XYZ file of C-alpha atoms in Angstrom:
594
model
C -49.931 -13.457 -41.792
C -47.421 -11.645 -43.324
C -47.985 -7.943 -44.616
C -47.852 -8.604 -48.402
C -50.275 -12.132 -47.552
C -52.511 -9.512 -45.619
C -52.475 -6.932 -48.512
C -53.170 -9.575 -51.150
C -55.822 -10.666 -48.867
C -57.283 -6.745 -48.541
C -56.660 -6.781 -52.596
C -59.320 -9.253 -53.197
C -61.720 -8.005 -50.423
C -61.593 -5.019 -51.930
C -62.676 -6.896 -54.979
C -65.558 -9.451 -53.521
C -66.123 -7.885 -51.135
C -66.480 -4.843 -48.336
C -63.229 -3.762 -47.945
C -61.283 -4.581 -44.837
C -58.269 -2.855 -43.416
C -54.919 -4.223 -41.689
C -51.750 -3.082 -40.627
C -51.743 -0.350 -38.498
C -51.164 3.475 -38.050
C -47.036 2.925 -37.734
C -47.264 1.221 -41.324
C -44.538 3.081 -43.374
C -46.276 6.104 -44.863
C -45.089 5.234 -48.092
C -46.261 1.985 -48.530
C -50.204 0.892 -48.982
C -52.336 -1.814 -47.598
C -54.013 -2.552 -50.500
C -52.974 -1.659 -55.058
C -55.531 0.902 -55.413
C -57.636 -0.293 -58.554
C -60.366 1.521 -61.326
C -62.373 -1.198 -60.139
C -62.019 -0.277 -56.356
C -63.191 2.860 -57.012
C -65.954 2.497 -58.630
C -67.290 0.209 -56.113
C -67.061 3.356 -53.572
C -69.760 4.847 -55.695
C -71.919 2.441 -55.675
C -70.911 1.102 -51.774
C -74.362 0.881 -48.920
C -74.586 3.755 -46.714
C -74.496 1.670 -43.611
C -70.832 1.577 -44.110
C -69.868 5.214 -43.856
C -69.798 7.483 -40.632
C -72.456 9.172 -41.389
C -76.022 6.824 -42.998
C -77.094 10.145 -45.011
C -73.917 10.216 -46.475
C -74.008 9.617 -50.728
C -71.035 8.837 -52.740
C -72.825 10.557 -56.286
C -69.963 10.168 -58.735
C -66.841 8.273 -59.128
C -64.196 8.946 -61.607
C -60.387 6.792 -62.053
C -58.525 9.947 -63.601
C -55.442 8.988 -65.464
C -51.959 11.333 -64.468
C -52.139 14.785 -66.147
C -48.743 17.015 -67.581
C -48.639 20.526 -65.836
C -49.698 23.267 -66.958
C -49.285 26.701 -66.719
C -49.159 27.574 -63.127
C -51.118 24.443 -61.834
C -48.509 20.790 -60.984
C -48.345 17.797 -62.496
C -51.219 15.515 -60.906
C -51.418 11.835 -60.115
C -53.276 8.987 -60.907
C -56.306 8.989 -58.377
C -59.572 8.184 -57.425
C -62.096 10.814 -57.531
C -65.163 10.877 -55.636
C -68.090 13.960 -54.805
C -71.307 13.416 -53.144
C -72.612 14.898 -49.960
C -74.165 14.565 -46.234
C -77.925 15.261 -44.575
C -79.487 16.187 -47.352
C -82.368 18.370 -46.292
C -84.670 21.193 -46.256
C -84.035 24.108 -43.761
C -86.560 25.878 -42.065
C -85.971 28.685 -44.177
C -87.640 26.211 -46.971
C -84.022 26.264 -49.022
C -82.245 22.849 -49.747
C -79.325 22.180 -47.458
C -76.744 19.506 -47.710
C -72.716 19.077 -46.807
C -70.574 18.740 -50.057
C -67.332 16.446 -50.699
C -65.121 16.157 -53.155
C -62.055 13.521 -52.364
C -59.117 12.864 -54.533
C -57.413 9.547 -53.415
C -53.261 8.610 -55.498
C -52.603 5.548 -56.640
C -49.360 6.328 -55.355
C -50.396 7.638 -51.968
C -47.717 8.615 -48.911
C -50.003 7.394 -46.591
C -51.357 11.059 -45.351
C -54.628 12.480 -45.490
C -55.408 16.796 -46.325
C -58.083 18.765 -45.973
C -58.070 22.042 -47.347
C -60.225 25.305 -45.548
C -62.520 27.070 -46.993
C -62.303 31.492 -47.736
C -65.323 34.065 -47.201
C -68.538 32.516 -46.200
C -67.551 29.320 -48.260
C -70.940 28.224 -50.436
C -68.885 26.614 -52.798
C -67.339 23.310 -53.492
C -63.536 23.748 -54.584
C -61.541 21.204 -56.673
C -60.119 19.177 -53.723
C -57.229 18.864 -54.875
C -55.474 20.797 -51.654
C -54.634 23.988 -51.828
C -52.005 25.881 -50.238
C -53.620 28.798 -50.466
C -51.588 32.532 -50.786
C -49.386 32.508 -53.809
C -48.456 29.016 -53.688
C -49.082 26.933 -57.084
C -48.183 23.690 -55.330
C -51.022 22.259 -53.701
C -50.944 18.521 -51.639
C -52.499 16.441 -54.274
C -49.854 16.489 -56.290
C -47.852 15.629 -53.484
C -49.410 12.373 -52.970
C -51.968 13.504 -50.090
C -55.074 12.262 -50.546
C -57.163 15.661 -50.509
C -60.307 16.573 -49.510
C -62.554 19.641 -49.155
C -66.596 20.906 -48.145
C -68.740 23.709 -49.237
C -69.275 23.599 -45.662
C -72.838 22.675 -45.733
C -74.629 25.473 -48.348
C -74.923 26.312 -51.886
C -74.074 29.893 -52.708
C -76.202 28.914 -55.867
C -78.886 27.269 -54.834
C -79.232 29.073 -50.994
C -79.202 32.074 -51.949
C -82.747 34.728 -50.880
C -82.513 37.858 -52.477
C -84.500 39.299 -50.037
C -82.296 38.262 -47.454
C -78.528 39.021 -48.107
C -77.906 36.862 -51.067
C -76.156 33.988 -50.932
C -75.186 34.949 -46.490
C -79.336 33.985 -46.115
C -78.226 30.597 -45.073
C -77.570 31.891 -41.265
C -81.259 31.377 -41.609
C -81.510 27.860 -40.959
C -79.505 27.315 -37.567
C -78.711 23.847 -38.959
C -76.973 25.618 -41.480
C -75.345 27.682 -39.278
C -73.085 25.028 -37.236
C -72.844 23.414 -40.612
C -70.874 26.006 -41.356
C -69.191 26.766 -38.122
C -67.789 22.730 -37.181
C -70.231 20.541 -37.896
C -68.995 19.807 -41.338
C -65.991 19.786 -41.459
C -66.323 17.401 -38.219
C -68.717 15.004 -41.029
C -66.465 15.396 -44.155
C -63.425 14.355 -42.336
C -64.733 11.134 -40.273
C -66.459 10.586 -44.469
C -62.676 10.728 -45.226
C -60.519 8.949 -43.399
C -63.054 6.125 -44.006
C -62.729 5.992 -47.349
C -59.545 6.115 -47.708
C -59.714 2.978 -45.169
C -61.654 1.250 -47.659
C -59.822 2.445 -50.841
C -56.333 1.880 -49.073
C -56.895 -0.861 -47.002
C -55.474 0.821 -43.798
C -56.507 4.374 -42.536
C -54.041 7.208 -42.681
C -50.678 7.471 -40.567
C -50.781 11.161 -40.623
C -53.546 13.598 -41.011
C -53.081 17.535 -41.738
C -55.623 20.953 -42.276
C -54.349 23.536 -43.961
C -56.507 26.968 -44.711
C -56.385 30.399 -44.636
C -59.062 33.226 -43.770
C -62.066 31.432 -42.962
C -59.914 28.391 -43.502
C -57.416 29.680 -41.130
C -60.601 29.954 -38.509
C -60.827 26.237 -39.905
C -57.891 25.322 -39.287
C -58.000 27.165 -35.352
C -61.865 25.373 -35.246
C -59.921 22.196 -35.212
C -57.389 22.294 -32.801
C -59.789 23.254 -30.276
C -63.152 21.531 -31.084
C -61.930 18.447 -32.912
C -58.360 18.125 -31.297
C -57.953 14.259 -32.207
C -59.038 14.664 -35.724
C -55.207 16.190 -36.931
C -51.731 15.854 -36.429
C -50.297 19.154 -38.001
C -52.823 22.591 -38.944
C -51.423 25.573 -40.725
C -54.210 28.315 -40.287
C -53.446 31.805 -42.075
C -54.667 35.136 -41.265
C -56.985 33.866 -39.267
C -60.781 35.206 -38.473
C -60.997 33.639 -35.290
C -63.523 36.189 -33.963
C -65.248 36.618 -37.400
C -68.329 38.066 -35.280
C -66.339 40.467 -33.512
C -64.405 41.665 -37.035
C -68.137 41.912 -38.550
C -68.838 44.845 -36.007
C -66.043 47.207 -37.681
C -68.102 46.331 -40.726
C -70.784 49.347 -39.864
C -67.434 51.597 -38.107
C -65.806 51.607 -41.358
C -68.262 52.347 -42.739
C -69.408 55.339 -40.278
C -66.105 56.001 -40.041
C -65.465 56.735 -43.234
C -68.999 58.526 -44.447
C -68.311 60.876 -41.870
C -65.737 62.681 -43.896
C -67.033 61.839 -47.552
C -67.076 64.506 -49.898
C -70.282 63.029 -51.820
C -72.787 60.493 -52.350
C -73.281 57.818 -53.804
C -76.071 56.903 -56.457
C -77.988 55.665 -54.336
C -77.709 58.676 -52.237
C -75.553 57.205 -49.226
C -71.909 58.086 -48.716
C -69.685 57.327 -50.981
C -66.736 56.224 -48.901
C -64.580 55.035 -51.735
C -63.776 58.799 -52.157
C -62.711 60.112 -49.137
C -59.510 58.454 -49.799
C -58.043 59.205 -53.561
C -55.377 56.981 -54.216
C -52.361 59.771 -53.903
C -54.005 60.160 -50.176
C -53.687 56.389 -49.954
C -49.262 56.304 -51.388
C -49.067 59.491 -49.120
C -50.050 57.123 -45.670
C -48.081 54.474 -47.042
C -44.918 56.792 -47.265
C -45.137 58.314 -44.222
C -45.684 55.196 -42.544
C -42.507 53.833 -44.325
C -40.731 56.973 -42.991
C -41.039 56.544 -39.805
C -41.373 53.095 -39.857
C -39.092 51.049 -42.284
C -35.277 52.012 -40.612
C -36.931 51.091 -37.074
C -35.739 47.605 -38.346
C -32.100 48.468 -39.081
C -32.643 48.061 -42.665
C -34.554 50.463 -44.796
C -35.909 48.409 -47.019
C -39.615 49.160 -48.043
C -40.444 46.902 -45.019
C -41.717 47.286 -41.845
C -40.093 44.412 -39.935
C -40.755 46.320 -36.743
C -43.940 46.371 -35.951
C -44.407 46.861 -32.345
C -41.808 49.386 -33.120
C -43.777 51.225 -35.643
C -46.630 51.084 -34.047
C -45.504 53.134 -30.643
C -43.342 55.972 -33.011
C -46.010 56.444 -35.870
C -48.893 58.909 -35.541
C -50.091 60.418 -38.581
C -51.544 64.190 -36.484
C -47.704 64.486 -36.549
C -45.253 62.298 -39.726
C -44.287 64.364 -42.009
C -43.599 62.843 -45.633
C -39.830 61.726 -46.408
C -39.429 62.960 -49.453
C -40.987 66.419 -48.796
C -40.318 66.746 -45.137
C -43.815 68.609 -44.943
C -46.455 67.316 -42.302
C -48.893 64.938 -43.388
C -51.588 66.828 -42.067
C -52.219 69.962 -43.418
C -51.665 73.064 -41.395
C -54.675 74.504 -43.857
C -57.170 73.121 -46.490
C -56.753 69.646 -48.005
C -54.207 69.795 -50.472
C -52.212 67.234 -53.051
C -49.015 66.996 -50.737
C -51.411 66.694 -47.396
C -54.079 65.054 -45.505
C -57.254 66.674 -44.107
C -57.526 67.034 -40.354
C -60.564 65.139 -41.117
C -58.650 62.605 -43.100
C -56.518 62.229 -40.252
C -59.234 61.772 -37.445
C -60.598 59.326 -39.454
C -57.218 57.188 -40.279
C -56.963 57.005 -36.391
C -60.254 55.896 -35.515
C -60.427 53.086 -38.462
C -56.905 51.683 -37.172
C -57.916 51.665 -33.768
C -60.990 49.476 -34.452
C -64.308 49.597 -33.024
C -65.583 50.526 -29.650
C -68.482 50.952 -27.854
C -70.070 54.401 -26.459
C -68.077 53.504 -23.331
C -64.850 53.451 -25.093
C -64.756 48.934 -24.649
C -62.929 47.614 -27.335
C -65.154 45.471 -29.907
C -62.380 43.660 -31.515
C -58.947 44.694 -31.686
C -57.021 47.898 -34.029
C -54.679 47.371 -36.983
C -51.456 47.209 -37.108
C -50.122 50.670 -39.279
C -48.066 48.683 -41.218
C -51.517 48.287 -42.453
C -51.129 51.317 -44.232
C -48.491 49.830 -46.338
C -50.145 47.544 -48.093
C -51.654 49.797 -50.823
C -49.984 50.471 -53.750
C -46.937 49.099 -56.245
C -46.447 52.122 -58.676
C -49.393 53.223 -60.400
C -51.445 49.062 -59.209
C -53.721 49.002 -56.461
C -53.477 46.125 -54.698
C -55.863 44.629 -52.263
C -55.261 46.272 -49.108
C -57.352 48.610 -47.337
C -58.251 50.208 -49.302
C -60.426 46.515 -50.887
C -61.395 46.442 -47.309
C -62.400 49.691 -45.701
C -63.245 51.895 -48.810
C -63.823 50.025 -52.699
C -62.608 51.197 -55.963
C -62.798 54.984 -56.238
C -64.726 56.567 -58.417
C -67.101 53.999 -58.181
C -70.938 55.236 -59.265
C -72.306 52.735 -55.937
C -69.863 52.077 -53.294
C -69.077 48.864 -53.538
C -66.075 47.817 -50.835
C -66.443 45.497 -48.931
C -68.201 47.032 -45.799
C -70.715 47.956 -46.835
C -72.021 45.359 -49.432
C -69.314 42.387 -49.021
C -68.737 39.524 -47.119
C -68.305 41.459 -43.682
C -71.212 43.501 -43.237
C -74.148 40.693 -45.172
C -73.007 37.314 -42.972
C -72.885 39.632 -39.777
C -76.456 40.536 -40.070
C -77.679 36.732 -41.507
C -75.501 34.608 -40.076
C -73.759 36.183 -37.011
C -76.789 38.847 -35.455
C -78.911 36.471 -33.411
C -81.985 36.156 -34.211
C -80.662 36.661 -38.497
C -81.604 40.427 -40.108
C -82.855 39.835 -43.269
C -82.499 42.424 -45.728
C -83.044 42.884 -49.620
C -79.144 42.848 -50.873
C -79.659 43.245 -54.665
C -76.656 44.617 -56.621
C -76.535 48.560 -55.654
C -78.978 48.063 -53.765
C -78.521 50.687 -51.008
C -80.745 48.239 -48.267
C -77.509 47.592 -46.363
C -75.135 50.768 -46.193
C -78.274 52.201 -45.367
C -78.517 49.604 -42.427
C -74.881 50.128 -41.316
C -74.935 53.984 -41.129
C -77.723 53.516 -38.587
C -75.339 50.865 -36.928
C -75.658 51.132 -32.803
C -72.698 49.989 -30.652
C -74.208 49.650 -27.867
C -77.277 47.826 -28.700
C -76.124 46.068 -32.097
C -73.063 44.944 -31.167
C -73.750 42.783 -28.173
C -76.018 40.413 -30.451
C -73.631 38.199 -31.270
C -73.604 36.835 -27.826
C -77.057 36.661 -27.455
C -79.117 33.549 -28.313
C -83.151 31.946 -28.870
C -85.176 28.971 -28.512
C -84.667 28.204 -32.304
C -81.089 29.546 -32.143
C -79.902 28.256 -29.016
C -76.129 28.796 -29.660
C -74.958 32.427 -30.242
C -72.347 33.063 -32.734
C -69.707 33.091 -30.916
C -70.206 29.731 -29.268
C -70.781 28.110 -32.994
C -68.235 30.232 -34.598
C -65.856 31.894 -32.844
C -62.531 29.863 -32.047
C -60.400 31.399 -29.675
C -60.135 28.292 -26.928
C -56.726 28.979 -25.345
C -56.442 25.148 -23.980
C -54.797 22.804 -26.696
C -53.528 20.422 -24.209
C -55.617 17.801 -25.962
C -54.157 18.599 -29.182
C -50.575 19.183 -28.176
C -50.779 15.736 -26.164
C -51.135 13.781 -28.922
C -48.506 15.633 -30.661
C -50.689 17.717 -32.673
C -48.201 20.724 -34.064
C -49.601 24.154 -35.248
C -48.546 26.891 -37.621
C -49.815 30.245 -37.235
C -49.377 33.088 -39.915
C -50.551 36.643 -40.473
C -49.823 39.420 -42.671
C -48.911 42.096 -41.498
C -50.973 44.566 -43.781
C -54.314 42.353 -43.292
C -57.265 45.056 -43.197
C -59.658 42.457 -42.948
C -59.049 39.912 -40.088
C -56.459 42.277 -37.442
C -53.297 40.581 -37.129
C -53.225 42.404 -33.326
C -56.096 39.935 -32.633
C -53.836 36.676 -34.207
C -50.721 37.379 -31.613
C -53.410 38.724 -28.827
C -54.467 35.493 -29.119
C -51.142 33.283 -29.299
C -49.816 35.655 -26.005
C -52.401 34.453 -23.707
C -52.737 30.941 -25.649
C -48.688 30.542 -24.705
C -49.499 31.957 -21.066
C -52.830 29.434 -20.650
C -50.808 26.475 -21.785
C -48.005 27.030 -19.184
C -45.835 29.320 -21.171
C -43.772 27.912 -23.421
C -46.752 27.707 -26.799
C -43.154 26.974 -29.274
C -42.876 23.820 -27.957
C -45.929 23.050 -30.046
C -47.173 25.833 -31.670
C -44.851 28.722 -34.058
C -46.708 31.806 -35.320
C -44.971 33.950 -37.984
C -45.921 37.115 -38.968
C -45.091 38.414 -42.457
C -44.830 42.064 -42.901
C -46.733 44.387 -45.869
C -48.577 41.047 -46.658
C -52.675 41.833 -47.076
C -55.151 39.314 -46.675
C -53.480 36.001 -47.248
C -51.162 37.076 -49.933
C -49.641 40.138 -51.852
C -48.191 43.066 -51.010
C -44.961 44.659 -50.370
C -44.169 41.509 -48.342
C -42.245 38.340 -49.052
C -45.690 36.962 -49.258
C -45.290 32.929 -51.339
C -43.822 30.385 -48.822
C -44.736 26.704 -47.731
C -45.910 25.827 -44.934
C -46.791 22.279 -45.941
C -43.202 20.736 -45.785
C -42.505 22.643 -42.004
C -45.620 21.262 -40.751
C -44.994 17.494 -42.092
C -41.505 17.780 -40.743
C -42.314 19.043 -37.582
C -44.892 16.210 -37.098
C -43.104 13.612 -38.047
C -39.494 13.879 -37.789
C -39.557 15.873 -34.919
C -37.798 19.240 -36.285
C -40.143 22.332 -35.407
C -39.283 25.048 -37.809
C -37.358 28.898 -36.826
C -37.930 29.806 -39.616
C -40.191 29.431 -43.330
C -37.763 30.375 -46.285
C -40.289 32.765 -48.341
C -39.752 35.564 -51.439
C -41.688 38.488 -53.284
C -44.488 37.293 -54.958
C -44.693 40.377 -56.791
C -40.783 41.989 -56.387
C -41.974 44.960 -58.817
C -42.826 46.638 -55.375
C -38.996 46.528 -54.044
C -38.340 47.880 -57.769
C -36.204 44.683 -57.990
C -36.602 41.034 -59.957
C -36.225 39.024 -56.840
C -36.108 38.896 -52.834
C -35.788 36.567 -50.957
C -35.794 36.640 -46.650
C -37.163 34.722 -44.079
C -39.835 34.475 -41.502
C -39.431 34.745 -38.274
C -41.111 32.438 -34.955
C -42.524 34.911 -33.201
C -41.099 37.031 -30.983
C -38.175 37.087 -33.187
C -37.788 39.550 -36.037
C -35.265 39.202 -39.056
C -31.963 40.983 -39.172
C -29.814 42.161 -41.455
C -26.029 40.703 -40.920
C -24.774 44.233 -42.136
C -23.433 43.471 -45.317
C -24.112 41.473 -48.428
C -27.502 41.894 -51.030
C -30.641 42.849 -48.582
C -32.257 41.077 -51.368
C -31.003 37.279 -50.177
C -32.589 35.471 -47.215
C -28.990 34.082 -46.380
C -27.648 38.037 -45.385
C -30.577 37.866 -42.798
C -30.799 35.721 -39.074
C -33.910 35.622 -36.794
C -33.197 37.255 -33.317
């Protein structure tokens, strides 16, 4: 049977009965084995559950969408079949309703590739499923003719939301919901997605890709370690590889800044947001740049030698380059300097959480994180957002008091879960964090019970360094991390990459590349060249063997540098960018990786 006869036979089977596959993974990625139609799309919604890898799968809706023109920052989308549904609908041990939702889109003119997008935070929402690339990218994988899928990771923030158990973080009370969030939902949804692709097109995907940042970056790392045969190319941005550990930093930051808070909020707890004014953050930013900016050979508002900066900068001895006055006040606090208490708090915060014996409980943070604070008078999502919250807020709103890290650590990573009423404006979480004991509370991420057999570090952490199975089948892994990320420390990612390289024989670059982004905050933003495409170089590496030595990048907010545009190469670690010595400092053409 020739290829055309095979495709015609498969199309007939699509229309007349069960869908069959023909062809192989070696087929041309640009050619489908069948011609997808509206009828074959609708058939998938009425297909018996027995045809899916998990018999609890329900395709609840199928729509055949016409091509859509570009609109605003959204790219044009091709004609495609859209499926939504769920897997394993059940009632949890906490009485809440759970199901693993999915959102799949399959373009008529398919490029033969499968793409899964990562989530964010603690997930709990089902995205549009267009294959979001994250960061400052406005393009998506569907627009590039990938079949794309997403999941809510097995819980719904609107439904599984118990006000007496940290609200949307309450899913952690149900053990299976923990496992679904940690790894199981991505396994189930990947299997379903690939099966649906095979049934719709008459052949499975030629290559598969996973891209995510933050929690999505953790999921990407998890795929390379726990399910190393599922994806050929993986991109993990600012990955929360040890969220249970970084969550301990929530209590660390809260206690650090509460100790120097000048007042209390409306709930009577220390107003940690007021520990530093916005001008105070500007003083720190200016001092870091004054000491570290030129260490890479060019004064340009970017700290491109973070290792040298870490060794050179000390807030206790730093000066304000504009006034040549010490950053630390000699006496009383003034607008031109930081108090001795503030300096001590900075060193404690950037040093990362420790127990009473001085043992590190999570990584330290690069001083580069102190740069990602402001652009003129507009404060971005730098460490004020993650560690302090809005200055002058009536109720402390730093995420370390009331958001993801604090609420989720207690409900989702503490074993057994510690469930606390946390209505909006409540002081319960903040009060609990101020009483957090780093000797007795922190080890709970390694605990297990009969009801919770796996500890948080077992079901959530993605720190395995043996990637031999992933590498052995030709898998390629790209990591990137903003050096001004105050959520997950870039130092943690660097440490893992170094350890993985050693475990893999000292040559991680032959299948994995790490790109550090100076000045970039969590996944995007900040004084950085934070807009870059990881999918195209990942595909080229997987399918053409072209390893990326650098990534072309531009500044999504060039006003940080008082210019209209800036481009730079992002260099594969441990290399950094070097200016040629002549030419426009805002053009990537005048920089190289060394």
